[in-house]
Backbone as CSV, one residue per row, in Angstrom:
resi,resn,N_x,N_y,N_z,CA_x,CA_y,CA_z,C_x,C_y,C_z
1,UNK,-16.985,30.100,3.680,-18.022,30.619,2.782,-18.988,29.496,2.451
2,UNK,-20.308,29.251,2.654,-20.993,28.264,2.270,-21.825,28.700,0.901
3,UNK,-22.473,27.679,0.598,-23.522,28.203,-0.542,-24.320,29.088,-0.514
4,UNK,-24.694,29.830,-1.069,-25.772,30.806,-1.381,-27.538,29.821,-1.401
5,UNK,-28.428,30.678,-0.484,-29.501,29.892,-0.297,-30.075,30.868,-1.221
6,UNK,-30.912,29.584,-2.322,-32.031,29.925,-3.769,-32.740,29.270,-3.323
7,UNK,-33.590,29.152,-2.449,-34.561,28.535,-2.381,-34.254,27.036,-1.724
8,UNK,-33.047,26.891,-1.468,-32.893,25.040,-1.313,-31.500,25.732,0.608
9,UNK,-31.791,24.710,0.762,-30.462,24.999,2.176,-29.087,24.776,1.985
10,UNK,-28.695,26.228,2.393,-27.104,26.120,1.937,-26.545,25.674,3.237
11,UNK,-25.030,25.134,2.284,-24.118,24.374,3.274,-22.546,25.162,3.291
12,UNK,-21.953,24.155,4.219,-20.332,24.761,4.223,-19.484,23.239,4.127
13,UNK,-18.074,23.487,4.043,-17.122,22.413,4.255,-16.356,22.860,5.503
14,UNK,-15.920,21.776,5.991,-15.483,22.059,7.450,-14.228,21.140,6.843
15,UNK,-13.185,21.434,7.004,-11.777,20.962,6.760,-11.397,19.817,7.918
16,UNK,-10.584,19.391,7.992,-9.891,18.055,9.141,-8.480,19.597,10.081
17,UNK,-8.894,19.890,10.564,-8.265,20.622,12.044,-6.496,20.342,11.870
18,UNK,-5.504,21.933,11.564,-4.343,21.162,11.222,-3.579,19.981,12.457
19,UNK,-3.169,19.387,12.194,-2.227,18.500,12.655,-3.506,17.249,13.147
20,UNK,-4.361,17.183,12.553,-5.149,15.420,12.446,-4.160,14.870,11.746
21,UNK,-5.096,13.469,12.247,-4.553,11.796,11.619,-4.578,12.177,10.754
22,UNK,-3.542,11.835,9.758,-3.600,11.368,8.446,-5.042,10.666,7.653
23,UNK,-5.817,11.355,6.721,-6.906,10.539,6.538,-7.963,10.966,6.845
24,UNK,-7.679,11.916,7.716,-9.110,12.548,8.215,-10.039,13.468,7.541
25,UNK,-11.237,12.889,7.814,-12.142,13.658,6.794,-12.529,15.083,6.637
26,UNK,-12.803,15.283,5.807,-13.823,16.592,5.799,-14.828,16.577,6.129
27,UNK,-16.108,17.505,5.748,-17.251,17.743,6.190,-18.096,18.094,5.750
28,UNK,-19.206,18.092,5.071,-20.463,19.021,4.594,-21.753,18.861,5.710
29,UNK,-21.516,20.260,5.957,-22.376,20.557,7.268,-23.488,21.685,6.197
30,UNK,-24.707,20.975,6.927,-25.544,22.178,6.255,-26.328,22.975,7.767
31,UNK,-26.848,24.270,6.879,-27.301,25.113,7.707,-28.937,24.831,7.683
32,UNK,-29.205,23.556,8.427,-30.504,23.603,8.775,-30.694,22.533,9.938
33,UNK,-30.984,22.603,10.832,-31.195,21.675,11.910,-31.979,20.154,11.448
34,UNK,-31.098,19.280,12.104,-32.001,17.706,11.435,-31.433,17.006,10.510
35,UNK,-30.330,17.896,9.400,-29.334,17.260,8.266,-28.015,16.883,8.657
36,UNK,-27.860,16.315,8.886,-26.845,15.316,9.056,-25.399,15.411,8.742
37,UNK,-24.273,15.537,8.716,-23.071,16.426,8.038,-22.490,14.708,7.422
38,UNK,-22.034,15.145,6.603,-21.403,14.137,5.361,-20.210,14.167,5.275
39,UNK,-19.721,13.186,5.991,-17.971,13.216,5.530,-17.350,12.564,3.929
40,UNK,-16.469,13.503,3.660,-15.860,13.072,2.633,-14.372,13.204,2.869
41,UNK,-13.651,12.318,1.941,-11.952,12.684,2.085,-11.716,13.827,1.574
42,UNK,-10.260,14.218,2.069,-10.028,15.460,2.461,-9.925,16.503,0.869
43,UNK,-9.668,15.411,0.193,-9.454,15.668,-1.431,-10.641,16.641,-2.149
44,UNK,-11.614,15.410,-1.963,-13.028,15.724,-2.121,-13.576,17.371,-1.272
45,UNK,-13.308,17.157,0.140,-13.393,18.515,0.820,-12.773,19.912,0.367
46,UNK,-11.263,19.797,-0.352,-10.882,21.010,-1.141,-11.401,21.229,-2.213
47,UNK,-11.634,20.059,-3.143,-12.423,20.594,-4.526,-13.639,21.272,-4.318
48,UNK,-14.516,20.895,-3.259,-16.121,20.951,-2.633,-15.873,22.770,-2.298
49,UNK,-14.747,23.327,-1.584,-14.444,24.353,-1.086,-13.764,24.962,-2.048
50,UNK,-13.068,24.815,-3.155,-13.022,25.410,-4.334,-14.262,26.111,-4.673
51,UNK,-15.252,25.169,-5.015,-16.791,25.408,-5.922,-17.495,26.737,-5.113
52,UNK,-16.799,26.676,-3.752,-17.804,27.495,-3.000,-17.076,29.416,-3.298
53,UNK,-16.225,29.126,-3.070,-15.249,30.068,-3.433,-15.458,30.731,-5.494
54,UNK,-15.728,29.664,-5.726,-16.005,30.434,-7.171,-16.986,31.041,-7.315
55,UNK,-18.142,30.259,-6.777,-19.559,30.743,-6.882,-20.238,29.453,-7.455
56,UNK,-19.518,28.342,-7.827,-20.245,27.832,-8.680,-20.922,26.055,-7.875
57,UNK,-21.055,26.799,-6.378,-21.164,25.104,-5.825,-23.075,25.004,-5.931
58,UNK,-23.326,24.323,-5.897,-24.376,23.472,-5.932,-25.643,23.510,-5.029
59,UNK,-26.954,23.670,-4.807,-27.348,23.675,-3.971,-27.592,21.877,-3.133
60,UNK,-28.159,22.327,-1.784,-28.236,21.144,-1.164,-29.252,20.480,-1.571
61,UNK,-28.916,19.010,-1.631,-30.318,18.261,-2.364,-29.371,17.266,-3.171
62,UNK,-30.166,16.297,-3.989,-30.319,15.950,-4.726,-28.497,15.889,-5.685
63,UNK,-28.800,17.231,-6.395,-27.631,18.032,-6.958,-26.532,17.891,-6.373
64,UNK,-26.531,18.058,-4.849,-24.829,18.122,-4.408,-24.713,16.503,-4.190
65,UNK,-25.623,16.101,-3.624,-25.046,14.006,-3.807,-24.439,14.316,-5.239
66,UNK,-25.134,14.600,-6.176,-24.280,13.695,-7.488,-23.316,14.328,-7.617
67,UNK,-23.017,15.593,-7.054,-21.782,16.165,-7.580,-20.452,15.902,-6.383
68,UNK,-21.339,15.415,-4.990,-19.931,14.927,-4.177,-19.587,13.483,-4.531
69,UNK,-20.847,12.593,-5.309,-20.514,11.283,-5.452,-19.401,11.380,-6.784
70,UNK,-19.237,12.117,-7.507,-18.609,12.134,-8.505,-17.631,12.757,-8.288
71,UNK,-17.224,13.681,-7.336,-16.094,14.358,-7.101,-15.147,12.530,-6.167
72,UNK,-16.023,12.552,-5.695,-14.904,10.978,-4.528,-14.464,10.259,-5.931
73,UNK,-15.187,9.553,-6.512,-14.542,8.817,-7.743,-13.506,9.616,-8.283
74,UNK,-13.684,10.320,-8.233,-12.672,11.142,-9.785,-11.534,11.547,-8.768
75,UNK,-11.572,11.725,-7.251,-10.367,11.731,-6.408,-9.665,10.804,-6.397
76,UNK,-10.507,9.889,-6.072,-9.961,8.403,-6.074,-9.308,8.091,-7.093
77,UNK,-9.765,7.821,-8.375,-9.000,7.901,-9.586,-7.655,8.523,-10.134
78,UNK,-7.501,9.632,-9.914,-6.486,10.749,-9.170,-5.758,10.109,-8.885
79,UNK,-5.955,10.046,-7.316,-4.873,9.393,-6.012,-4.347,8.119,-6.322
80,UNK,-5.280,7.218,-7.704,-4.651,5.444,-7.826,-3.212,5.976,-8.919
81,UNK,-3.781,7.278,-9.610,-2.805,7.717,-10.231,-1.245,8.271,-9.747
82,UNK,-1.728,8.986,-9.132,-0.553,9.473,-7.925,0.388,8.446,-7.128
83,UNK,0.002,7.878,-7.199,0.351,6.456,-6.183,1.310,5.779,-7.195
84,UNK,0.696,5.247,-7.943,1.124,4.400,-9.053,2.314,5.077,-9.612
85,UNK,2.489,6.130,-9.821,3.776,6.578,-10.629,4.427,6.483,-9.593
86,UNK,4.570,6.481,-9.165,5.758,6.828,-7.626,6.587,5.524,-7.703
87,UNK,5.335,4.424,-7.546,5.912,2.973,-7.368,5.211,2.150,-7.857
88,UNK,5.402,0.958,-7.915,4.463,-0.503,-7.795,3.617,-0.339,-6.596
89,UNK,2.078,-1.132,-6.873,1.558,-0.952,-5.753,1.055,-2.705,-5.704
90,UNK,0.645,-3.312,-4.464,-0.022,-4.770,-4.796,-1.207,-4.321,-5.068
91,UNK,-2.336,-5.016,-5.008,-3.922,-4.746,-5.265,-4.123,-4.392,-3.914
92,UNK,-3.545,-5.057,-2.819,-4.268,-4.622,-1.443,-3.228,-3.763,-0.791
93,UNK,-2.172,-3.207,-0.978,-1.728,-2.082,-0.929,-2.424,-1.063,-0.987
94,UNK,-2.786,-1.136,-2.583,-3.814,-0.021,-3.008,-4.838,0.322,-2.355
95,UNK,-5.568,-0.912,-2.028,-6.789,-0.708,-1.609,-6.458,0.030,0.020
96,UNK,-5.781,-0.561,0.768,-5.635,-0.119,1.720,-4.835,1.412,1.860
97,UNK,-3.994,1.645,0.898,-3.586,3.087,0.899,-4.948,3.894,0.499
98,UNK,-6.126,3.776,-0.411,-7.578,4.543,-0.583,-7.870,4.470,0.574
99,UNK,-8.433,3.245,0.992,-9.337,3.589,2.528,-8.751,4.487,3.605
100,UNK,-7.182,4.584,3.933,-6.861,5.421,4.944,-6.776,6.645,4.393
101,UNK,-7.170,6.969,2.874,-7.493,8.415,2.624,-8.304,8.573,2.996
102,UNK,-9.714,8.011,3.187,-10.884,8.157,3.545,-11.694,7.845,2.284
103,UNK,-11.616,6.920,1.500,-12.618,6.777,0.234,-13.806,5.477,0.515
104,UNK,-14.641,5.656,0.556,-16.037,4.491,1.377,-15.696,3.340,0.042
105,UNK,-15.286,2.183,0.924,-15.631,0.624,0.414,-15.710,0.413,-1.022
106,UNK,-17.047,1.179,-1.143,-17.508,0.284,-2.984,-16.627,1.271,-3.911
107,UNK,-16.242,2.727,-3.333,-15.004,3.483,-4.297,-13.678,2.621,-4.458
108,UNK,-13.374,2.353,-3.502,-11.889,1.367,-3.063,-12.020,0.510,-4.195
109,UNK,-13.021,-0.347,-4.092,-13.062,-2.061,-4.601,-13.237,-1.252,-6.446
110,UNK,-14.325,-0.471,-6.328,-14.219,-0.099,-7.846,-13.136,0.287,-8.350
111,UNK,-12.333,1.098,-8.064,-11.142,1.675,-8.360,-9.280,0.993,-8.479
112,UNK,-9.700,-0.198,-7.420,-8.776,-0.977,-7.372,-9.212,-2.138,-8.990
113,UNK,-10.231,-3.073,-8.947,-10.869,-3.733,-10.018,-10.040,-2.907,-11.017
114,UNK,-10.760,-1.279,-11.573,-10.581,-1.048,-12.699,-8.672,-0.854,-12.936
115,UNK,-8.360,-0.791,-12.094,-6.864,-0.768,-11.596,-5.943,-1.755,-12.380
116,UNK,-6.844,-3.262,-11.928,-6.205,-4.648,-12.329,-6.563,-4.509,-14.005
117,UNK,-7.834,-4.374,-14.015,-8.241,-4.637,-15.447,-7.164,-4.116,-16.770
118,UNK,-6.847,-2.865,-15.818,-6.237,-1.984,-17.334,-4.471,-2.173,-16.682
119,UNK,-4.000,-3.005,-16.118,-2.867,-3.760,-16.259,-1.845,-2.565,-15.192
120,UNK,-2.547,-1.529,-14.734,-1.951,-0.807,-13.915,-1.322,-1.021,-12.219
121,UNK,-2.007,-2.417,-11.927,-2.123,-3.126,-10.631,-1.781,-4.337,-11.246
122,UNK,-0.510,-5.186,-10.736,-0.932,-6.750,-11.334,0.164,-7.250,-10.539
123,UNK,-0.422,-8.039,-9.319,0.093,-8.375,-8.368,0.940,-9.884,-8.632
124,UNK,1.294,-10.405,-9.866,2.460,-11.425,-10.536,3.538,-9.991,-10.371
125,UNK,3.368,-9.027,-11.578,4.363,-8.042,-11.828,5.194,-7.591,-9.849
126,UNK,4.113,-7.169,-9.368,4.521,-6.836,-8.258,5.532,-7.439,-7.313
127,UNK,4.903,-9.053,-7.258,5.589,-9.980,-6.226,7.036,-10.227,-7.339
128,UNK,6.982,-10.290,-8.387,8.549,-10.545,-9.030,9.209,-9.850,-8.656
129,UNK,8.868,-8.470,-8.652,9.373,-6.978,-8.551,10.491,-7.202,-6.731
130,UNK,9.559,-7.643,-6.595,9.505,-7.733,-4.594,10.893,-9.069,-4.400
131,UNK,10.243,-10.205,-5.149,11.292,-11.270,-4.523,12.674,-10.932,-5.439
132,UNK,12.611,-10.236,-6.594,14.110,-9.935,-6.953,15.494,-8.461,-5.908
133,UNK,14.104,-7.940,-5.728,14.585,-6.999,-4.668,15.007,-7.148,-3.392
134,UNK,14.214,-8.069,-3.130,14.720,-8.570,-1.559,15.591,-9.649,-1.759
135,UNK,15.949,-10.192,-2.456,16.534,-11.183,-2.671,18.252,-10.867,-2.651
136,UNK,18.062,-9.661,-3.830,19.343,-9.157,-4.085,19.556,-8.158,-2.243
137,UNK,18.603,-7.982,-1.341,18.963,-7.430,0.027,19.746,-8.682,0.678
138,UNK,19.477,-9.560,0.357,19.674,-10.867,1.517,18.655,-11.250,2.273
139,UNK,17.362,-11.229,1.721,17.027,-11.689,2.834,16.067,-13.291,2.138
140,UNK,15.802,-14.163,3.173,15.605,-15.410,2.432,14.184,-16.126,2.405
141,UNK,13.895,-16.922,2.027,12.518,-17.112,1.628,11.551,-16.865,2.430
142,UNK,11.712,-17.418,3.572,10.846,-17.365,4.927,10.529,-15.742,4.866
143,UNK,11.314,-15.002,4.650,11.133,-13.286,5.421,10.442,-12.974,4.124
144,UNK,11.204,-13.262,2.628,10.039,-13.042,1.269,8.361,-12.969,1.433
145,UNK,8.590,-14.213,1.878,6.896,-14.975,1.856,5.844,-14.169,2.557
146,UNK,6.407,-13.556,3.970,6.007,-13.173,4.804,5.173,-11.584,4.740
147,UNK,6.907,-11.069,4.151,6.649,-9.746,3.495,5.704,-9.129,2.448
148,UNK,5.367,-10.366,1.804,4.157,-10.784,0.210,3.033,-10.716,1.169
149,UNK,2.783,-11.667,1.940,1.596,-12.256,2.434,0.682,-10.775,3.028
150,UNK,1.633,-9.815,3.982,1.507,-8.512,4.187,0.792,-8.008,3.087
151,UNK,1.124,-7.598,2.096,0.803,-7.166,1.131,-0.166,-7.549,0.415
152,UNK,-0.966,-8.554,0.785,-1.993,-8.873,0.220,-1.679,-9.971,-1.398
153,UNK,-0.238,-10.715,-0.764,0.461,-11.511,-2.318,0.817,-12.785,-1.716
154,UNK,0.674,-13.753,-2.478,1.392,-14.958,-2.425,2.439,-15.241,-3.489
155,UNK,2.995,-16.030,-2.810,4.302,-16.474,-3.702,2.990,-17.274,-5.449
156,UNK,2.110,-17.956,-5.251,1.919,-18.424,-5.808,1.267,-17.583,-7.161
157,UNK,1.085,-16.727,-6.797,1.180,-15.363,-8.041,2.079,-15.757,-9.013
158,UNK,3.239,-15.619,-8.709,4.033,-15.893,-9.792,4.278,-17.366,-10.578
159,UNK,3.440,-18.561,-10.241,3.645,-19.166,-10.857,5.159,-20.143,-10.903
160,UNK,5.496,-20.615,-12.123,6.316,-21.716,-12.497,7.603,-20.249,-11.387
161,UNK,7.311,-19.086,-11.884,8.582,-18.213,-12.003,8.956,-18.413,-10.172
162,UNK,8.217,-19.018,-9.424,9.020,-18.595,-7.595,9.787,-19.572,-7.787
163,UNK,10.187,-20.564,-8.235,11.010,-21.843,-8.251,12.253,-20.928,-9.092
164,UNK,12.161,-19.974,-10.105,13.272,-19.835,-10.524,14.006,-18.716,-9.913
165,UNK,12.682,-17.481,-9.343,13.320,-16.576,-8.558,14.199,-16.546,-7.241
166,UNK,13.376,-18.254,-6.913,13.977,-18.276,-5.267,14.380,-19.795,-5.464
167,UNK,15.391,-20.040,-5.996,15.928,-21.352,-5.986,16.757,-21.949,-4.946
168,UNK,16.710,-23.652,-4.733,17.496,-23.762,-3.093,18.760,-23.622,-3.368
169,UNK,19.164,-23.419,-4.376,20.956,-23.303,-4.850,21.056,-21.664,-5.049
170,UNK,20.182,-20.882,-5.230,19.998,-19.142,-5.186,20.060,-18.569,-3.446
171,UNK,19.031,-19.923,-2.543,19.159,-19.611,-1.396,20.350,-20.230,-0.908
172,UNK,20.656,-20.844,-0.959,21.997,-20.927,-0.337,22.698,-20.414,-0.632
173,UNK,23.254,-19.896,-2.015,24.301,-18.995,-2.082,24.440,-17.823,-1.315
174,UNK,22.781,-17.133,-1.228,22.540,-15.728,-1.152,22.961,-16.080,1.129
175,UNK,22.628,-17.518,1.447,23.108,-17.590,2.673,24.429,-17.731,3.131
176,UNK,24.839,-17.872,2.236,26.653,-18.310,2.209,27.265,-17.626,2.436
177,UNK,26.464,-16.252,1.173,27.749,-15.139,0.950,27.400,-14.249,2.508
178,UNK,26.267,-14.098,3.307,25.836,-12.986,4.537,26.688,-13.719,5.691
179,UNK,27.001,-15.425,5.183,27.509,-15.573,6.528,28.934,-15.381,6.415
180,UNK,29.440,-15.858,5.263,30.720,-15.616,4.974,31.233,-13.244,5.680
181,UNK,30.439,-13.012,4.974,30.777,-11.835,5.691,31.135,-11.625,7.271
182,UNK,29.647,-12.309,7.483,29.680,-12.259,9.064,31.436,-12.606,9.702
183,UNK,31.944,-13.803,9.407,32.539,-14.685,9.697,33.977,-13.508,9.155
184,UNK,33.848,-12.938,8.168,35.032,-12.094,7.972,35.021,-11.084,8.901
185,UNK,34.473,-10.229,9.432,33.611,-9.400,10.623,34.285,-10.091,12.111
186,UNK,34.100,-11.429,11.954,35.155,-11.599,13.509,33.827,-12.268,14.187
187,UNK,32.761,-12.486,13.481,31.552,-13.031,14.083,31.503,-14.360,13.481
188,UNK,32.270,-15.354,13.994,32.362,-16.208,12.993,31.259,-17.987,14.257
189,UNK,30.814,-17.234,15.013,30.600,-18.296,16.026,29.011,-19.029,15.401
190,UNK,28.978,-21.009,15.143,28.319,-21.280,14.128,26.864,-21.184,15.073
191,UNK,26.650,-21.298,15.701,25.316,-21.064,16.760,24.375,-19.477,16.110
192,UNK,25.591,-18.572,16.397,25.422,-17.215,16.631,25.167,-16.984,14.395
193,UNK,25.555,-17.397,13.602,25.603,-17.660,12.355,24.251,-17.860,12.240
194,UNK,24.015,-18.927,12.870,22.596,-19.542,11.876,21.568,-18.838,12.746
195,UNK,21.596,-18.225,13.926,20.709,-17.672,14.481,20.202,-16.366,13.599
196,UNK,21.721,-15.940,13.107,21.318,-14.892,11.717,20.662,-14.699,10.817
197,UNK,20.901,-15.711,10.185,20.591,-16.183,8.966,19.082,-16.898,9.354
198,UNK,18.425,-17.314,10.244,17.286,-17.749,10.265,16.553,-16.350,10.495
199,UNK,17.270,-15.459,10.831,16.400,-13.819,11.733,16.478,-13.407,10.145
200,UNK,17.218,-13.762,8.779,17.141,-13.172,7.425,15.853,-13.653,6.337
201,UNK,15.232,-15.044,7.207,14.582,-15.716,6.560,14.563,-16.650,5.940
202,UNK,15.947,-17.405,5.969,16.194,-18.559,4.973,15.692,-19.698,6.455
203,UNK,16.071,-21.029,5.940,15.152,-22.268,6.617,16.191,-22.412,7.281
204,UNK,16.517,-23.072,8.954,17.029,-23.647,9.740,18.002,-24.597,8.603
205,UNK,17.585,-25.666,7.680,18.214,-26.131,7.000,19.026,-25.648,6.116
206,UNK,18.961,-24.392,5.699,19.892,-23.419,4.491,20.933,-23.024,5.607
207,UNK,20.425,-22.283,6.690,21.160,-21.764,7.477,22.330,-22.587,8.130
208,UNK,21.954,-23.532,8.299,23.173,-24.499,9.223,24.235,-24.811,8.101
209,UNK,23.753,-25.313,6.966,24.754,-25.930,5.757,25.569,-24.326,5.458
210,UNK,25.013,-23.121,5.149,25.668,-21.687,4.769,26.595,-21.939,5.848
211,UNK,25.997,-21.793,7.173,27.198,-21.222,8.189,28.397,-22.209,8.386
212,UNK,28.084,-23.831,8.080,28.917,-24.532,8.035,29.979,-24.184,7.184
213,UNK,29.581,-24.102,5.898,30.516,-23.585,4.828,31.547,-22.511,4.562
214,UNK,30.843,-21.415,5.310,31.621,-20.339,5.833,32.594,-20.554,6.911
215,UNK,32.062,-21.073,7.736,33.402,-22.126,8.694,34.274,-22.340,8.470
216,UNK,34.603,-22.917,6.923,34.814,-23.945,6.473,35.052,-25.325,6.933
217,UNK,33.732,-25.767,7.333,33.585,-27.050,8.148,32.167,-27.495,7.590
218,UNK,32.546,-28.314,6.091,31.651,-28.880,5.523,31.705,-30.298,5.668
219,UNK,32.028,-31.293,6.793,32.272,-32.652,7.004,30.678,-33.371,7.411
């Protein structure tokens, strides 16, 4: 159903075709040769196709920019919401979970900003969140760091706190106890140990002293 033409050129929404990419846009196609069709995310495309369905969409012009530019924000806004309860997000998580909805650049960056500001995004909270979690998995600094860096985080986010979250007496224990398992398991060979334990993320140096210990061949 497109808009009703008053005098101005009516349009339609063209949906993303079932089984597209994830992300894929919608459409505002108008009915006049020479206008250009306007993608929006898919969000934006159902509310847009709501309006049309009521009666109450907009003519083309002027009017429907401000009312699709304001429908993307207020999706966007939405979706940082949606997101956020579910889980922790980093700042570039976020940002990058908007853009593969389809939300253009300066929505992203605005929406993420107002994100940090109001304490809903705060990528210290996040990376603590992260190195206590992985930590308590086993896995060791090297694979931490790595996993942050992904995410758009550095260890150095947190401040004084990565020295206490990831301590070399925290990493070694946390290497001690994976090899000690191993080694109860019948996998006790020290080569095949530290090859482990370096594939977990801790340092060549954590790893050799853990697997030694588990040995018990601390000489």
């Amino acid at each position: 159903m497109s808009a009703p033409e008053t005098g101005g050129v009516s349009w339609d929404v063209v949906m993303p075709a079932r089984g597209s990419r994830p992300g894929s846009p919608a459409r505002v196609v108008f009915e006049c040769p020479g206008m250009p069709a306007r993608a929006v995310p898919s969000a934006v495309g159902r509310r847009l196709a709501r309006l049309l369905r009521e009666g109450k969409a907009p003519e083309a012009g002027e009017r429907l920019d401000v009312v699709v530019d304001e429908l993307v924000d207020q999706c966007a806004r939405e979706r940082v919401e949606q997101l956020v309860s579910r889980r922790d997000y980093s700042a570039e998580e976020l940002g990058t979970r908007l853009r593969r909805d389809g939300y253009p650049g300066d929505v992203v960056e605005r929406r993420v900003c107002r994100a940090r500001e109001s304490g809903v995004v705060d990528d210290a909270r996040y990376a603590a969140s992260f190195v206590r979690s992985k930590a308590l998995a086993g896995w060791g600094r090297t694979k931490i760091e790595r996993a942050l860096a992904a995410r758009g985080v550095s260890l150095d986010a947190l401040g004084d706190l990565s020295d206490e979250l990831l301590s070399e007496d925290d990493e070694l224990a946390r290497a001690r106890e994976l090899a000690e398992r191993r080694v109860r398991s019948g996998r006790g060979e020290l080569r095949s140990l530290v090859r482990f334990l370096c594939g977990r993320g801790f340092s060549p140096g954590v790893a050799y002293r853990a697997a030694r210990t588990a040995l018990g061949d601390e000489d």
